[in-house]
Amino acid sequence: MNDATLYLVKLGEISLKGLNRDFFEKRLKNNIKAKLKGYRTQISKQKGRIFFEISNDCPQTTIDMAFSTTFGVVGYSKCLRCAKDIEEIKKTAALIIQDEPFSKGTGTFKSVTKRADKGFALNSYQIDCMLGEVVHETYPLMTVDVKHPNYTIFCEIRDKAYLYTSPKSGPGGLPVTTAGKGMLLLSGGIDSPVAGYRMAQRGLKMDCIYFHAYPYTSDEALEKVKTLAGIIAVYLQGTRLHVVPFTEPQLWIKQHSQIDETTLMFRAAMMKVANAISVKQEGTCIVTGEALSQVASQTLESMSFTDSMSEQLVLRPLVGMDKQEIMNLAVKIGTYETSILPYEDCCVIFSPKHPLVHPDKQTETEHYYHMEIEGLLEEAIAHTEVFDFGSDGTLRI
Ligand code: ATP
Ligand code: MG
């Protein structure tokens, strides 16, 4: 392809797959392609690698976004391809070191050659030495340091030779959609966007659901959740946010339950609604941002009770994580700054001062059904609004 740049994408866990590797690779190709939509892209596959030739009118930021946010990509790099001939390889190396980072011309370097084609006349060490000479000829001040080099020139001998100098990290994991679909309870706090990221990293596609108790929770709180949905949509390969009007059910629960069990009852009702909407969206699991013992509603007994309200499997990817670890991940994925905006979510406003910490499952189940809230929940489901976000994170109107 003319006027195009070649990128090499490294696969991690996918390479370990057996007969179904093709299935994972196809999903990965499609997920990346969706983020490069509108730009000519040619894709070819080799063992442990996928090559993307992307037309030069595609902005670098779009390319970096596509590779660095798509699960299944372990690393990627711009690269040059040439014939499997040592003179051609040396010429290509001379060309690639004209660019950053070698173009500085000083510091230390090493050469790393991998031969997927073991039949190639020279072994990796011999190729490395020749590439070293090319660097020395161009930049006499540069010295070799095999342990801690400033820069590395990589050479892979495959169907052709591929050279690159600046590999970047991808997010790892498995391509989204390969594990099926779920429903993420997205609250606007720090934890739930991170939970969504963690499950997407294992290949789960997710819709998001937010319970909005207007006017007890403000329009700003809803906007915050929409912003978060947009940020994680990039990792989730797009998402649909379901906004459930939850004021009536919350008020009903407040009137019809004991003060110390209101939070548990809110959670139970949320699970019921999330489960019902997930079934409709052909999902098969629920995802929450709960972590063991973080608050009263996240003790073993509380989670065991709320679990029983969902027919679908409830996944809590953060259950064993420390709050600081979760916050670090929130910073890394870009949700932290939005999550800490001050708008309270509905549970905080309706929360009792002394909630039940170790509820009895049977008693709470009886209390829940005694409230007869199902009609109100059906109403809420019927009035749920949806917002669709693309894999570029923008809201589709
Ligand atoms: P987060 O930081 O995700 O808000 P949290 O530590 O504040 O979590 P809780 O408010 O107890 O904890 O919520 C626990 C989980 O329940 C959240 O991670 C989220 O998955 C879900 N959740 C809570 N409130 C809502 C809401 N209003 N809409 C949707 N999901 C919610
Ligand atoms: Mg919260």
Short mmCIF file of C-alpha atoms and ligand atoms in Angstrom, two decimals:
data_model
loop_
_atom_site.label_atom_id
_atom_site.label_comp_id
_atom_site.label_asym_id
_atom_site.label_seq_id
_atom_site.Cartn_x
_atom_site.Cartn_y
_atom_site.Cartn_z
CA MET A 1 0.00 0.00 0.00
CA ASN A 2 1.45 3.40 -0.97
CA ASP A 3 1.45 6.33 1.47
CA ALA A 4 1.06 4.03 4.41
CA THR A 5 2.97 3.16 7.56
CA LEU A 6 3.50 -0.35 8.83
CA TYR A 7 2.82 -1.26 12.46
CA LEU A 8 3.72 -4.49 14.18
CA VAL A 9 1.39 -5.63 16.97
CA LYS A 10 2.56 -8.16 19.56
CA LEU A 11 0.07 -10.64 20.98
CA GLY A 12 0.49 -12.12 24.44
CA GLU A 13 -2.04 -14.50 25.92
CA ILE A 14 -3.75 -14.96 22.54
CA SER A 15 -0.61 -16.65 21.21
CA LEU A 16 -1.03 -19.33 23.87
CA LYS A 17 -4.50 -20.26 22.59
CA GLY A 18 -4.86 -23.53 20.75
CA LEU A 19 -7.43 -24.31 18.10
CA ASN A 20 -9.50 -21.21 18.88
CA ARG A 21 -6.63 -18.73 18.38
CA ASP A 22 -8.16 -17.66 15.09
CA PHE A 23 -11.34 -16.58 16.85
CA PHE A 24 -9.39 -14.34 19.27
CA GLU A 25 -7.19 -12.88 16.53
CA LYS A 26 -10.19 -12.04 14.35
CA ARG A 27 -11.91 -10.20 17.21
CA LEU A 28 -8.72 -8.29 17.94
CA LYS A 29 -8.34 -7.25 14.30
CA ASN A 30 -11.95 -6.09 14.19
CA ASN A 31 -11.67 -4.19 17.47
CA ILE A 32 -8.60 -2.28 16.28
CA LYS A 33 -10.13 -1.71 12.84
CA ALA A 34 -13.22 -0.17 14.47
CA LYS A 35 -10.95 2.46 16.07
CA LEU A 36 -9.25 3.20 12.73
CA LYS A 37 -12.55 3.54 10.87
CA GLY A 38 -12.38 5.92 7.92
CA TYR A 39 -8.68 5.24 7.24
CA ARG A 40 -7.39 2.67 4.76
CA THR A 41 -5.90 -0.23 6.68
CA GLN A 42 -4.45 -3.51 5.44
CA ILE A 43 -4.01 -6.29 7.92
CA SER A 44 -1.87 -9.41 7.76
CA LYS A 45 -1.26 -12.08 10.36
CA GLN A 46 1.76 -14.07 11.40
CA LYS A 47 2.59 -16.23 14.37
CA GLY A 48 2.41 -14.04 17.49
CA ARG A 49 2.11 -10.85 15.42
CA ILE A 50 -0.46 -8.88 13.46
CA PHE A 51 0.74 -6.27 10.97
CA PHE A 52 -1.30 -3.17 10.21
CA GLU A 53 -0.53 -0.97 7.24
CA ILE A 54 -2.32 2.30 7.95
CA SER A 55 -2.71 5.14 5.45
CA ASN A 56 -0.65 8.21 6.32
CA ASP A 57 -3.65 10.53 6.61
CA CYS A 58 -4.56 8.80 9.89
CA PRO A 59 -3.42 11.00 12.83
CA GLN A 60 -0.79 9.52 15.13
CA THR A 61 -3.06 10.12 18.14
CA THR A 62 -5.77 7.94 16.55
CA ILE A 63 -3.26 5.17 15.88
CA ASP A 64 -1.86 5.32 19.41
CA MET A 65 -5.35 5.35 20.87
CA ALA A 66 -6.31 2.30 18.80
CA PHE A 67 -3.35 0.18 19.86
CA SER A 68 -2.94 1.36 23.45
CA THR A 69 -6.62 0.87 24.43
CA THR A 70 -7.48 -2.38 22.68
CA PHE A 71 -7.25 -5.45 24.89
CA GLY A 72 -5.22 -8.26 23.33
CA VAL A 73 -2.42 -5.88 22.27
CA VAL A 74 0.66 -6.48 24.39
CA GLY A 75 2.88 -4.05 22.49
CA TYR A 76 3.11 -2.25 19.18
CA SER A 77 5.60 -0.42 17.07
CA LYS A 78 6.00 1.43 13.83
CA CYS A 79 8.30 -0.75 11.71
CA LEU A 80 10.09 -1.07 8.37
CA ARG A 81 9.93 -4.20 6.23
CA CYS A 82 12.51 -5.42 3.71
CA ALA A 83 13.65 -8.52 1.88
CA LYS A 84 15.38 -11.27 3.86
CA ASP A 85 18.78 -10.29 2.56
CA ILE A 86 21.50 -9.04 4.88
CA GLU A 87 22.47 -6.12 2.62
CA GLU A 88 18.81 -5.00 2.50
CA ILE A 89 18.52 -5.43 6.26
CA LYS A 90 21.61 -3.25 6.82
CA LYS A 91 20.24 -0.57 4.48
CA THR A 92 16.91 -0.62 6.31
CA ALA A 93 18.69 -0.36 9.66
CA ALA A 94 20.67 2.62 8.37
CA LEU A 95 17.36 4.22 7.44
CA ILE A 96 15.50 3.51 10.69
CA ILE A 97 18.28 4.97 12.85
CA GLN A 98 17.94 8.30 11.03
CA ASP A 99 14.76 8.69 13.10
CA GLU A 100 14.14 9.08 16.83
CA PRO A 101 15.39 7.80 19.22
CA PHE A 102 18.70 6.83 17.52
CA SER A 103 18.93 10.18 15.67
CA LYS A 104 20.28 11.80 18.85
CA GLY A 105 23.52 10.01 17.93
CA THR A 106 24.79 9.52 21.48
CA GLY A 107 24.25 7.11 24.36
CA THR A 108 24.17 3.32 24.52
CA PHE A 109 22.33 0.76 22.43
CA LYS A 110 21.93 -2.88 21.64
CA SER A 111 20.49 -4.95 18.83
CA VAL A 112 17.97 -7.74 19.41
CA THR A 113 17.28 -10.15 16.57
CA LYS A 114 14.66 -12.90 16.59
CA ARG A 115 14.54 -15.51 13.88
CA ALA A 116 11.07 -16.97 13.35
CA ASP A 117 12.61 -18.36 10.14
CA LYS A 118 15.37 -20.59 11.48
CA GLY A 119 16.48 -21.35 7.92
CA PHE A 120 17.97 -17.88 7.48
CA ALA A 121 21.70 -18.12 6.64
CA LEU A 122 22.91 -15.94 9.54
CA ASN A 123 22.11 -16.59 13.18
CA SER A 124 20.73 -13.93 15.54
CA TYR A 125 24.14 -13.10 17.02
CA GLN A 126 25.69 -12.55 13.60
CA ILE A 127 22.83 -10.26 12.55
CA ASP A 128 23.09 -8.33 15.83
CA CYS A 129 26.82 -7.73 15.20
CA MET A 130 26.15 -6.45 11.69
CA LEU A 131 23.42 -4.11 12.89
CA GLY A 132 25.80 -2.89 15.59
CA GLU A 133 28.33 -2.02 12.90
CA VAL A 134 25.70 -0.05 10.98
CA VAL A 135 24.95 2.01 14.10
CA HIS A 136 28.66 2.59 14.79
CA GLU A 137 29.29 3.70 11.23
CA THR A 138 26.52 6.31 11.44
CA TYR A 139 27.00 7.33 15.06
CA PRO A 140 30.63 6.71 16.16
CA LEU A 141 29.85 8.11 19.64
CA MET A 142 27.29 5.43 20.46
CA THR A 143 28.46 2.43 22.47
CA VAL A 144 26.99 -1.01 23.04
CA ASP A 145 25.44 -1.88 26.40
CA VAL A 146 23.59 -5.19 26.31
CA LYS A 147 22.25 -4.93 29.87
CA HIS A 148 20.83 -1.41 30.17
CA PRO A 149 20.91 0.23 26.75
CA ASN A 150 19.32 3.63 26.14
CA TYR A 151 18.00 2.41 22.79
CA THR A 152 17.39 -0.91 21.09
CA ILE A 153 17.13 -1.84 17.46
CA PHE A 154 14.90 -4.87 16.94
CA CYS A 155 15.04 -7.15 13.94
CA GLU A 156 12.60 -10.01 13.27
CA ILE A 157 13.30 -12.50 10.50
CA ARG A 158 9.98 -13.90 9.29
CA ASP A 159 8.53 -14.08 5.74
CA LYS A 160 10.50 -10.86 5.38
CA ALA A 161 12.71 -8.88 7.74
CA TYR A 162 11.04 -6.37 10.09
CA LEU A 163 12.98 -3.66 11.92
CA TYR A 164 11.82 -1.29 14.64
CA THR A 165 13.24 0.81 17.45
CA SER A 166 10.42 2.18 19.61
CA PRO A 167 7.98 -0.45 20.87
CA LYS A 168 5.17 0.87 23.08
CA SER A 169 3.06 -1.07 25.57
CA GLY A 170 -0.51 -2.16 24.95
CA PRO A 171 -3.03 -3.03 27.67
CA GLY A 172 -2.63 -6.84 27.37
CA GLY A 173 -5.56 -9.15 28.15
CA LEU A 174 -8.01 -10.63 25.70
CA PRO A 175 -10.09 -8.92 23.00
CA VAL A 176 -13.43 -7.52 24.15
CA THR A 177 -16.44 -9.64 23.13
CA THR A 178 -14.50 -12.93 23.27
CA ALA A 179 -15.81 -13.62 26.79
CA GLY A 180 -19.45 -12.65 26.12
CA LYS A 181 -21.48 -9.76 27.47
CA GLY A 182 -22.36 -8.37 30.88
CA MET A 183 -23.93 -5.40 32.65
CA LEU A 184 -21.68 -3.04 34.64
CA LEU A 185 -23.22 -1.13 37.56
CA LEU A 186 -21.59 2.24 37.00
CA SER A 187 -22.02 4.59 39.93
CA GLY A 188 -19.86 7.64 39.31
CA GLY A 189 -17.45 6.68 42.07
CA ILE A 190 -13.83 5.56 41.76
CA ASP A 191 -14.38 1.81 41.83
CA SER A 192 -16.96 0.86 39.23
CA PRO A 193 -15.18 2.29 36.12
CA VAL A 194 -12.08 0.36 37.22
CA ALA A 195 -14.18 -2.79 37.61
CA GLY A 196 -15.41 -2.31 34.03
CA TYR A 197 -11.83 -1.91 32.80
CA ARG A 198 -10.73 -5.09 34.59
CA MET A 199 -13.52 -7.21 33.11
CA ALA A 200 -13.02 -5.76 29.61
CA GLN A 201 -9.38 -6.78 29.99
CA ARG A 202 -10.61 -10.38 30.25
CA GLY A 203 -12.61 -9.98 27.03
CA LEU A 204 -16.03 -9.07 28.46
CA LYS A 205 -18.24 -6.69 26.49
CA MET A 206 -20.45 -4.58 28.79
CA ASP A 207 -23.40 -2.27 28.85
CA CYS A 208 -23.46 0.12 31.81
CA ILE A 209 -26.37 0.87 34.13
CA TYR A 210 -26.73 3.90 36.36
CA PHE A 211 -29.49 4.42 38.95
CA HIS A 212 -30.41 8.07 38.98
CA ALA A 213 -32.48 9.53 41.81
CA TYR A 214 -33.26 13.01 40.51
CA PRO A 215 -33.51 15.55 42.20
CA TYR A 216 -31.73 13.82 45.12
CA THR A 217 -28.89 13.25 42.73
CA SER A 218 -28.20 16.18 40.45
CA ASP A 219 -27.94 16.49 36.69
CA GLU A 220 -24.21 16.99 37.28
CA ALA A 221 -24.05 13.51 38.83
CA LEU A 222 -25.60 12.08 35.67
CA GLU A 223 -23.22 14.09 33.48
CA LYS A 224 -20.33 12.71 35.50
CA VAL A 225 -21.49 9.14 34.89
CA LYS A 226 -21.85 9.88 31.18
CA THR A 227 -18.30 11.25 31.11
CA LEU A 228 -17.06 8.09 32.82
CA ALA A 229 -19.01 5.89 30.41
CA GLY A 230 -17.32 7.77 27.53
CA ILE A 231 -13.86 7.22 29.01
CA ILE A 232 -14.32 3.50 29.57
CA ALA A 233 -16.19 3.07 26.24
CA VAL A 234 -12.80 3.23 24.53
CA TYR A 235 -11.69 0.10 26.44
CA LEU A 236 -15.10 -1.57 26.20
CA GLN A 237 -15.23 -1.14 22.40
CA GLY A 238 -18.22 1.11 22.83
CA THR A 239 -20.97 0.81 25.40
CA ARG A 240 -24.64 1.53 26.02
CA LEU A 241 -25.42 3.42 29.22
CA HIS A 242 -28.87 2.68 30.70
CA VAL A 243 -30.07 5.42 33.04
CA VAL A 244 -32.77 4.11 35.36
CA PRO A 245 -35.04 6.69 37.08
CA PHE A 246 -34.74 5.44 40.64
CA THR A 247 -36.33 8.16 42.77
CA GLU A 248 -39.68 6.40 43.26
CA PRO A 249 -38.17 3.02 44.22
CA GLN A 250 -35.71 4.75 46.60
CA LEU A 251 -38.47 6.71 48.33
CA TRP A 252 -40.61 3.57 48.56
CA ILE A 253 -37.76 1.64 50.12
CA LYS A 254 -37.12 4.44 52.61
CA GLN A 255 -40.79 4.35 53.66
CA HIS A 256 -41.18 0.56 53.74
CA SER A 257 -37.99 -0.72 55.33
CA GLN A 258 -36.18 -0.36 58.61
CA ILE A 259 -33.68 2.47 58.64
CA ASP A 260 -30.63 0.22 59.09
CA GLU A 261 -31.50 -2.00 56.13
CA THR A 262 -32.29 0.69 53.52
CA THR A 263 -28.90 0.51 51.78
CA LEU A 264 -29.21 -3.27 51.48
CA MET A 265 -32.71 -2.91 50.04
CA PHE A 266 -31.49 -0.31 47.49
CA ARG A 267 -28.77 -2.74 46.47
CA ALA A 268 -31.23 -5.60 46.20
CA ALA A 269 -33.55 -3.52 44.01
CA MET A 270 -30.60 -2.41 41.85
CA MET A 271 -29.59 -6.03 41.34
CA LYS A 272 -33.14 -6.96 40.33
CA VAL A 273 -33.30 -4.16 37.75
CA ALA A 274 -29.75 -4.73 36.46
CA ASN A 275 -30.53 -8.41 36.05
CA ALA A 276 -33.77 -7.72 34.16
CA ILE A 277 -32.15 -5.21 31.78
CA SER A 278 -29.10 -7.42 31.28
CA VAL A 279 -31.33 -10.32 30.24
CA LYS A 280 -33.07 -8.05 27.73
CA GLN A 281 -29.71 -6.95 26.31
CA GLU A 282 -28.64 -10.58 25.99
CA GLY A 283 -26.03 -10.27 28.70
CA THR A 284 -25.19 -13.14 31.02
CA CYS A 285 -23.54 -11.53 34.02
CA ILE A 286 -23.54 -8.47 36.31
CA VAL A 287 -20.35 -6.57 37.22
CA THR A 288 -19.95 -4.31 40.27
CA GLY A 289 -17.11 -2.28 41.77
CA GLU A 290 -17.46 -3.79 45.23
CA ALA A 291 -14.42 -4.71 47.33
CA LEU A 292 -14.63 -6.91 50.41
CA SER A 293 -15.37 -4.94 53.61
CA GLN A 294 -14.95 -1.52 51.95
CA VAL A 295 -18.33 -0.42 53.37
CA ALA A 296 -21.20 -2.11 55.20
CA SER A 297 -22.92 -3.19 52.00
CA GLN A 298 -19.76 -4.99 50.91
CA THR A 299 -19.35 -7.48 53.75
CA LEU A 300 -19.63 -11.19 52.92
CA GLU A 301 -23.18 -11.34 54.31
CA SER A 302 -24.33 -8.22 52.46
CA MET A 303 -22.87 -9.31 49.15
CA SER A 304 -24.25 -12.79 49.59
CA PHE A 305 -27.73 -11.28 50.09
CA THR A 306 -27.53 -8.94 47.07
CA ASP A 307 -26.12 -11.79 44.96
CA SER A 308 -29.24 -13.79 45.60
CA MET A 309 -31.32 -11.05 43.93
CA SER A 310 -29.65 -11.66 40.57
CA GLU A 311 -30.26 -14.78 38.51
CA GLN A 312 -27.13 -13.93 36.56
CA LEU A 313 -23.61 -14.49 37.79
CA VAL A 314 -22.35 -11.44 39.74
CA LEU A 315 -18.69 -10.62 39.11
CA ARG A 316 -16.73 -8.34 41.44
CA PRO A 317 -13.29 -7.96 39.89
CA LEU A 318 -12.08 -5.62 42.66
CA VAL A 319 -13.19 -7.81 45.54
CA GLY A 320 -9.65 -8.52 46.78
CA MET A 321 -8.09 -5.17 45.91
CA ASP A 322 -6.82 -2.47 48.19
CA LYS A 323 -8.39 1.00 47.74
CA GLN A 324 -5.01 2.53 46.86
CA GLU A 325 -4.47 -0.09 44.14
CA ILE A 326 -7.89 0.73 42.72
CA MET A 327 -7.14 4.46 42.78
CA ASN A 328 -3.80 3.91 41.01
CA LEU A 329 -5.58 2.01 38.27
CA ALA A 330 -8.24 4.74 38.03
CA VAL A 331 -5.46 7.28 37.45
CA LYS A 332 -3.86 5.04 34.82
CA ILE A 333 -7.06 4.57 32.81
CA GLY A 334 -8.02 8.24 33.09
CA THR A 335 -11.20 8.01 35.20
CA TYR A 336 -9.88 9.23 38.56
CA GLU A 337 -10.19 12.98 37.97
CA THR A 338 -13.83 12.62 36.94
CA SER A 339 -14.68 10.12 39.70
CA ILE A 340 -13.54 12.48 42.46
CA LEU A 341 -15.82 15.32 41.32
CA PRO A 342 -18.04 16.04 44.32
CA TYR A 343 -21.53 15.06 43.09
CA GLU A 344 -22.90 12.45 45.47
CA ASP A 345 -24.51 9.28 44.21
CA CYS A 346 -28.00 8.34 45.39
CA CYS A 347 -26.97 5.71 47.92
CA VAL A 348 -24.81 8.17 49.80
CA ILE A 349 -27.72 10.59 50.19
CA PHE A 350 -30.20 7.92 51.27
CA SER A 351 -27.71 6.04 53.47
CA PRO A 352 -28.46 5.40 57.13
CA LYS A 353 -25.84 6.40 59.71
CA HIS A 354 -25.65 2.84 61.10
CA PRO A 355 -26.37 0.34 58.32
CA LEU A 356 -26.66 -3.40 58.94
CA VAL A 357 -23.20 -4.89 58.60
CA HIS A 358 -23.89 -8.61 58.99
CA PRO A 359 -27.44 -9.08 57.68
CA ASP A 360 -29.25 -12.39 57.89
CA LYS A 361 -29.99 -13.45 54.34
CA GLN A 362 -33.31 -15.12 55.01
CA THR A 363 -34.66 -12.24 57.12
CA GLU A 364 -33.61 -9.61 54.57
CA THR A 365 -35.05 -11.64 51.70
CA GLU A 366 -38.39 -11.77 53.55
CA HIS A 367 -38.24 -8.02 54.24
CA TYR A 368 -37.42 -7.31 50.62
CA TYR A 369 -40.41 -9.20 49.22
CA HIS A 370 -42.65 -7.81 51.95
CA MET A 371 -42.10 -4.29 50.51
CA GLU A 372 -43.84 -5.28 47.25
CA ILE A 373 -41.70 -3.04 45.13
CA GLU A 374 -41.76 -5.06 41.90
CA GLY A 375 -44.38 -2.83 40.19
CA LEU A 376 -42.28 0.29 40.81
CA LEU A 377 -39.19 -1.43 39.46
CA GLU A 378 -41.05 -2.39 36.28
CA GLU A 379 -42.08 1.27 35.91
CA ALA A 380 -38.45 2.33 36.33
CA ILE A 381 -37.33 -0.19 33.72
CA ALA A 382 -39.98 1.06 31.30
CA HIS A 383 -38.72 4.64 31.68
CA THR A 384 -35.04 3.84 31.38
CA GLU A 385 -33.14 6.10 28.97
CA VAL A 386 -30.21 4.87 26.90
CA PHE A 387 -27.07 6.61 25.66
CA ASP A 388 -24.75 4.94 23.15
CA PHE A 389 -21.01 5.58 23.17
CA GLY A 390 -18.74 4.57 20.30
CA SER A 391 -15.35 2.87 20.65
CA ASP A 392 -13.79 6.34 20.26
CA GLY A 393 -15.62 7.36 23.46
CA THR A 394 -18.01 9.83 21.83
CA LEU A 395 -21.73 9.91 22.51
CA ARG A 396 -23.73 8.89 19.45
CA ILE A 397 -26.81 11.00 18.93
P1 ATP B 1 -17.90 3.28 43.47
O1 ATP B 1 -16.60 3.96 43.74
O2 ATP B 1 -17.87 2.42 42.25
O3 ATP B 1 -19.05 4.25 43.51
P2 ATP B 1 -18.24 2.68 46.18
O4 ATP B 1 -17.03 2.25 46.89
O5 ATP B 1 -18.69 4.07 46.31
O6 ATP B 1 -18.12 2.28 44.65
P3 ATP B 1 -20.86 1.77 46.77
O7 ATP B 1 -21.46 3.12 46.60
O8 ATP B 1 -21.21 0.95 47.95
O9 ATP B 1 -19.32 1.69 46.71
O10 ATP B 1 -21.25 0.94 45.50
C1 ATP B 1 -20.80 -0.37 45.30
C2 ATP B 1 -21.06 -0.73 43.84
O11 ATP B 1 -22.47 -0.72 43.56
C3 ATP B 1 -20.47 0.26 42.89
O12 ATP B 1 -19.11 -0.05 42.61
C4 ATP B 1 -21.35 0.10 41.69
O13 ATP B 1 -20.95 -1.03 40.93
C5 ATP B 1 -22.73 -0.15 42.31
N1 ATP B 1 -23.50 1.11 42.48
C6 ATP B 1 -23.62 1.87 43.57
N2 ATP B 1 -24.42 2.94 43.34
C7 ATP B 1 -24.82 2.85 42.05
C8 ATP B 1 -25.65 3.66 41.19
N3 ATP B 1 -26.24 4.77 41.61
N4 ATP B 1 -25.82 3.23 39.92
C9 ATP B 1 -25.21 2.11 39.46
N5 ATP B 1 -24.44 1.33 40.21
C10 ATP B 1 -24.23 1.68 41.50
MG MG B 2 -20.34 4.82 45.00
#
